[in-house]
Coordinates of C-alpha atoms in Angstrom, one line a residue:
M1 CA -86.1 -36.0 -56.0
T2 CA -86.3 -39.5 -57.5
Q3 CA -84.1 -42.2 -56.1
N4 CA -82.0 -42.6 -59.2
A5 CA -81.8 -39.0 -60.2
P6 CA -78.3 -38.0 -61.5
R7 CA -76.1 -35.5 -59.7
T8 CA -78.0 -35.5 -56.4
A9 CA -75.3 -36.4 -53.9
I10 CA -73.6 -34.0 -51.6
I11 CA -70.1 -34.5 -50.2
S12 CA -69.8 -33.3 -46.6
V13 CA -66.3 -32.9 -45.2
S14 CA -65.8 -32.1 -41.5
S15 CA -65.0 -33.5 -38.1
H16 CA -66.7 -36.7 -36.8
V17 CA -67.6 -37.2 -33.1
I18 CA -68.6 -40.6 -31.7
R19 CA -71.0 -39.0 -29.3
G20 CA -72.9 -35.9 -30.2
T21 CA -74.3 -33.8 -33.1
V22 CA -71.5 -31.5 -34.3
G23 CA -69.5 -31.5 -37.5
N24 CA -70.5 -34.2 -39.9
R25 CA -72.8 -35.8 -37.4
A26 CA -75.0 -32.7 -37.7
S27 CA -74.4 -31.9 -41.4
A28 CA -74.9 -35.4 -42.8
F29 CA -78.0 -36.0 -40.7
A30 CA -79.6 -32.8 -41.9
L31 CA -78.8 -33.3 -45.5
E32 CA -80.1 -36.9 -45.5
A33 CA -83.2 -35.8 -43.6
L34 CA -84.0 -33.4 -46.5
G35 CA -83.5 -36.2 -49.0
F36 CA -79.9 -35.9 -50.3
P37 CA -77.6 -38.8 -50.4
V38 CA -74.4 -37.9 -48.5
W39 CA -70.8 -38.9 -49.1
S40 CA -69.5 -38.2 -45.6
M41 CA -65.7 -37.7 -45.2
P42 CA -64.2 -37.1 -41.7
T43 CA -61.2 -34.9 -41.3
V44 CA -60.6 -35.9 -37.7
V45 CA -62.4 -38.2 -35.2
L46 CA -63.1 -37.4 -31.6
P47 CA -65.1 -39.2 -28.9
W48 CA -67.0 -36.0 -28.2
H49 CA -66.9 -32.2 -28.8
P50 CA -63.9 -30.6 -27.0
G51 CA -66.4 -28.4 -25.1
H52 CA -67.3 -31.4 -23.1
G53 CA -63.7 -31.9 -21.9
P54 CA -60.5 -33.5 -23.1
S55 CA -60.6 -36.7 -25.2
T56 CA -58.5 -38.6 -27.6
R57 CA -58.0 -36.9 -31.0
M58 CA -57.8 -39.5 -33.8
T59 CA -56.1 -37.9 -36.9
F60 CA -55.3 -39.1 -40.4
P61 CA -51.8 -38.9 -41.8
D62 CA -51.9 -36.3 -44.6
D63 CA -50.8 -38.8 -47.2
M64 CA -53.7 -41.2 -46.2
F65 CA -56.2 -38.3 -46.4
E66 CA -54.9 -37.4 -49.9
K67 CA -55.1 -41.0 -51.1
A68 CA -58.7 -41.2 -50.0
V69 CA -59.4 -38.0 -52.0
D70 CA -57.6 -39.6 -54.9
D71 CA -60.1 -42.5 -54.7
L72 CA -63.0 -40.0 -54.8
V73 CA -61.5 -38.2 -57.8
A74 CA -61.4 -41.5 -59.7
A75 CA -64.7 -42.9 -58.4
P76 CA -67.1 -44.1 -61.1
W77 CA -70.0 -42.3 -59.2
I78 CA -68.4 -38.9 -59.3
G79 CA -71.1 -37.7 -61.7
E80 CA -73.7 -38.1 -58.9
V81 CA -72.2 -35.2 -56.9
R82 CA -74.2 -32.0 -57.1
A83 CA -72.7 -30.1 -54.2
V84 CA -69.8 -30.1 -51.7
M85 CA -69.7 -28.6 -48.2
T86 CA -66.6 -28.3 -46.0
G87 CA -66.3 -27.5 -42.3
Y88 CA -63.6 -28.3 -39.7
F89 CA -60.2 -29.4 -41.0
G90 CA -57.8 -31.5 -38.9
S91 CA -54.5 -30.3 -40.6
P92 CA -53.2 -27.5 -42.7
A93 CA -52.7 -29.9 -45.7
Q94 CA -56.3 -31.0 -46.0
P95 CA -57.8 -27.8 -47.5
A96 CA -55.4 -27.9 -50.5
V97 CA -56.3 -31.6 -51.1
M98 CA -60.0 -30.7 -51.0
A99 CA -59.5 -27.9 -53.5
R100 CA -58.2 -30.4 -56.0
L101 CA -61.3 -32.5 -55.5
I102 CA -63.6 -29.6 -56.0
R103 CA -61.8 -28.5 -59.2
R104 CA -62.1 -32.1 -60.5
L105 CA -65.8 -32.2 -59.7
R106 CA -66.4 -28.9 -61.5
E107 CA -64.8 -30.4 -64.6
V108 CA -67.5 -33.1 -64.5
N109 CA -70.3 -30.8 -63.4
P110 CA -69.6 -27.1 -64.0
A111 CA -72.8 -26.2 -62.0
L112 CA -71.4 -27.8 -58.9
V113 CA -72.3 -25.8 -55.8
Y114 CA -69.5 -25.5 -53.1
L115 CA -70.3 -24.3 -49.6
C116 CA -67.3 -23.4 -47.5
D117 CA -68.0 -23.1 -43.8
P118 CA -64.7 -21.7 -42.6
V119 CA -64.7 -23.3 -39.2
M120 CA -61.7 -21.7 -37.6
G121 CA -62.6 -19.5 -34.6
D122 CA -65.0 -17.4 -32.6
F123 CA -64.8 -14.2 -30.6
N124 CA -62.2 -15.8 -28.3
G125 CA -59.9 -16.1 -31.3
L126 CA -58.7 -18.9 -33.7
Y127 CA -59.2 -22.4 -32.4
V128 CA -57.4 -24.0 -35.3
P129 CA -53.7 -23.5 -36.1
Q130 CA -53.1 -20.3 -38.1
A131 CA -51.7 -22.4 -40.9
T132 CA -55.0 -24.3 -41.2
A133 CA -57.0 -21.0 -41.3
E134 CA -54.7 -19.6 -43.9
A135 CA -55.1 -22.8 -46.0
I136 CA -58.9 -22.5 -45.9
R137 CA -58.6 -18.8 -46.9
D138 CA -56.1 -19.4 -49.7
H139 CA -57.2 -22.7 -51.2
L140 CA -61.0 -23.0 -50.6
M141 CA -62.5 -19.6 -50.3
P142 CA -61.6 -18.7 -54.0
L143 CA -63.6 -21.8 -55.1
A144 CA -66.7 -21.2 -52.9
T145 CA -70.2 -20.6 -54.3
I146 CA -71.4 -20.0 -50.8
A147 CA -69.5 -19.1 -47.6
T148 CA -71.0 -19.2 -44.1
P149 CA -68.5 -17.6 -41.7
N150 CA -69.4 -16.3 -38.3
R151 CA -68.7 -12.6 -37.7
F152 CA -65.2 -13.3 -36.2
E153 CA -64.3 -15.6 -39.1
F154 CA -65.5 -13.0 -41.7
G155 CA -63.3 -10.4 -40.0
W156 CA -60.3 -12.7 -39.9
L157 CA -60.7 -13.6 -43.6
T158 CA -61.0 -10.0 -44.7
G159 CA -58.5 -8.5 -42.1
R160 CA -61.2 -6.2 -40.8
T161 CA -63.3 -5.5 -37.7
F162 CA -67.0 -4.8 -38.0
E163 CA -69.3 -2.5 -36.0
S164 CA -72.4 -2.9 -38.1
N165 CA -74.1 -5.0 -40.8
T166 CA -73.6 -2.1 -43.2
E167 CA -69.8 -2.5 -42.7
M168 CA -70.0 -6.2 -43.3
A169 CA -72.1 -5.6 -46.5
G170 CA -69.4 -3.3 -47.7
A171 CA -66.7 -5.9 -47.2
A172 CA -68.7 -8.8 -48.8
G173 CA -67.0 -8.4 -52.2
D174 CA -63.6 -9.0 -50.5
L175 CA -64.3 -12.7 -50.4
G176 CA -65.5 -13.0 -54.0
V177 CA -68.2 -15.6 -53.3
E178 CA -71.6 -15.5 -54.9
T179 CA -73.6 -15.8 -51.7
L180 CA -72.2 -14.9 -48.3
V181 CA -74.1 -15.7 -45.1
V182 CA -72.7 -14.3 -41.9
T183 CA -73.9 -15.9 -38.7
S184 CA -73.8 -13.9 -35.4
A185 CA -74.6 -10.7 -37.4
F186 CA -75.8 -7.6 -35.6
P187 CA -79.5 -8.0 -34.7
M188 CA -81.9 -5.1 -34.9
M189 CA -84.2 -6.4 -32.1
A190 CA -83.1 -6.5 -28.4
K191 CA -82.2 -9.9 -27.0
S192 CA -82.1 -11.4 -30.5
T193 CA -79.6 -13.1 -32.8
G194 CA -79.1 -12.3 -36.5
T195 CA -77.9 -14.0 -39.7
L196 CA -77.0 -11.7 -42.6
L197 CA -77.3 -12.9 -46.2
L198 CA -75.3 -10.9 -48.8
S199 CA -75.7 -11.7 -52.5
G200 CA -75.1 -9.2 -55.3
K201 CA -76.6 -5.9 -54.1
A202 CA -79.1 -7.7 -51.8
A203 CA -78.7 -7.7 -48.0
L204 CA -81.2 -9.7 -45.9
L205 CA -81.2 -10.1 -42.2
A206 CA -82.9 -13.0 -40.5
E207 CA -83.6 -12.6 -36.8
H208 CA -85.1 -14.5 -33.9
R209 CA -85.1 -14.3 -30.1
L210 CA -81.9 -15.4 -28.5
V211 CA -82.1 -18.8 -26.9
E212 CA -79.7 -19.2 -23.9
K213 CA -77.5 -22.2 -23.2
A214 CA -77.2 -23.3 -26.8
P215 CA -75.1 -26.4 -27.4
N216 CA -72.5 -26.7 -30.1
G217 CA -73.3 -27.7 -33.6
L218 CA -75.7 -25.0 -34.7
G219 CA -73.3 -23.6 -37.3
D220 CA -72.8 -27.0 -38.8
L221 CA -76.5 -27.6 -38.8
F222 CA -77.3 -24.2 -40.3
S223 CA -74.8 -24.6 -43.2
A224 CA -76.1 -28.0 -44.2
L225 CA -79.7 -26.8 -44.1
F226 CA -79.0 -23.6 -46.0
L227 CA -77.2 -25.6 -48.7
A228 CA -80.0 -28.2 -49.0
Q229 CA -82.6 -25.4 -49.3
R230 CA -80.5 -23.4 -51.7
L231 CA -80.3 -26.4 -54.0
R232 CA -84.1 -26.3 -54.1
G233 CA -84.9 -22.6 -54.2
P234 CA -83.8 -19.0 -53.9
D235 CA -81.5 -17.5 -51.3
E236 CA -84.2 -15.8 -49.4
E237 CA -86.3 -18.9 -48.9
A238 CA -83.2 -20.9 -48.0
L239 CA -82.3 -18.4 -45.3
R240 CA -85.8 -18.4 -43.9
L241 CA -86.2 -22.2 -43.8
A242 CA -82.7 -22.9 -42.5
T243 CA -83.0 -20.3 -39.7
A244 CA -86.4 -21.5 -38.7
S245 CA -85.3 -25.2 -38.6
V246 CA -82.2 -24.3 -36.4
L247 CA -84.5 -22.3 -34.0
E248 CA -86.9 -25.1 -33.6
V249 CA -84.2 -27.7 -33.1
L250 CA -82.6 -25.4 -30.5
Q251 CA -85.8 -24.8 -28.7
K252 CA -86.5 -28.6 -28.5
T253 CA -83.0 -29.2 -27.3
V254 CA -83.3 -26.7 -24.5
Q255 CA -86.8 -28.0 -23.5
Q256 CA -85.3 -31.5 -23.1
Q257 CA -82.3 -30.1 -21.2
A258 CA -80.0 -32.0 -23.6
D259 CA -76.3 -31.2 -23.9
E260 CA -76.4 -32.1 -27.6
L261 CA -78.8 -31.1 -30.4
V262 CA -81.8 -33.5 -30.4
L263 CA -81.8 -34.0 -34.2
E264 CA -83.2 -37.6 -33.9
S265 CA -86.4 -36.3 -32.3
A266 CA -86.6 -33.1 -34.4
Q267 CA -86.7 -34.4 -37.9
E268 CA -90.0 -32.7 -38.7
S269 CA -88.4 -29.4 -37.8
L270 CA -85.6 -30.0 -40.3
A271 CA -88.0 -30.8 -43.2
R272 CA -91.0 -28.5 -42.4
P273 CA -90.2 -25.8 -39.8
L274 CA -93.0 -23.7 -38.4
A275 CA -91.0 -21.3 -36.3
S276 CA -91.5 -17.6 -37.0
V277 CA -88.4 -15.8 -38.3
S278 CA -88.2 -12.1 -39.0
L279 CA -86.7 -11.2 -42.4
R280 CA -85.6 -7.6 -43.1
H281 CA -84.2 -6.2 -46.4
L282 CA -81.4 -3.8 -45.5
V283 CA -80.5 -0.7 -47.4
V284 CA -76.8 -0.7 -47.9
P285 CA -74.5 1.5 -50.0

C-alpha cells in the first residue's frame, strides 16, 4: 500500500501490557509489521499478563473511555479507517461505546471490516465479569464481519457445547457473522491443534503439530494477522498465512525459551511465513 493511501488504518482496541506481547502489544505490532497504520486504544493497562502473577491493574473511568471514543468519532482522520478489531475489555460499559464508534465508522465507510475477538474465557470458564461477556455478545457480535472465538467462547456465545467440528459448523449461523474462525477446534491429526474457518457453506480446517508450553498472546496475534491478510485476499489464504505465521513465531519463542512471544526477532515470520500448515475442506451438512 502507498504511504498516503486513503482508508488504510486499523483501529485496534484491547488490553495493554508494559512488559510482554499480549493484547494490543501483539495485535498492533503484527498489523504494523504487515504495513497497516494502527490507532491503538487500550481498555486497561497492566504491568504484565496476569499469568505471570499479580500486578497493578490500571483502569479507565467509563466516562473517560467514552470521551476518548467521542474524540475518535469526531476526528478529522476518521476516513482513514478501513478496519477495526477488538479484544479484551476492561469494563462492561466499554463494548457499547465501541459499538457506537463502529456504527459511525460504517456511516463514513460502508465497507468497514470489523473483527471481534470475544476475549472472555477458556475451558476453565469466563475470566471476565459475566456482564462484560454479555455486553460483547449483545453490542459487538451483531456488528462483526469476522469473529475469532476459541471453542469455549463460541459455546458460551451460542449457549451450546460442541463435540465435533460438524456441530460447530451447524451452529455458525447463530452468530450471524460473515466469517467465523474458531480457534482450538477439533484436530483430525493426533497431537495437533486446529483452527476452523466457517464462511457461507464453506468449512476449512487448518492444522499443525501441537507445540507445548505456548505463552499467552497467540489468540491476539492470530486475530490481527488474519485481519491483515483478509484485507489483502480471500479467507482461505488469510487462514493459511495467519496460521503459518503464528506457528513460526511460537516455534522461535520455544527455541529461545522465552516467556513471551519473540515478535521483535520474528518479523520475517509475520510477513512471509514458510511453515507448513495442513488445510482440509470439510464436508458439513
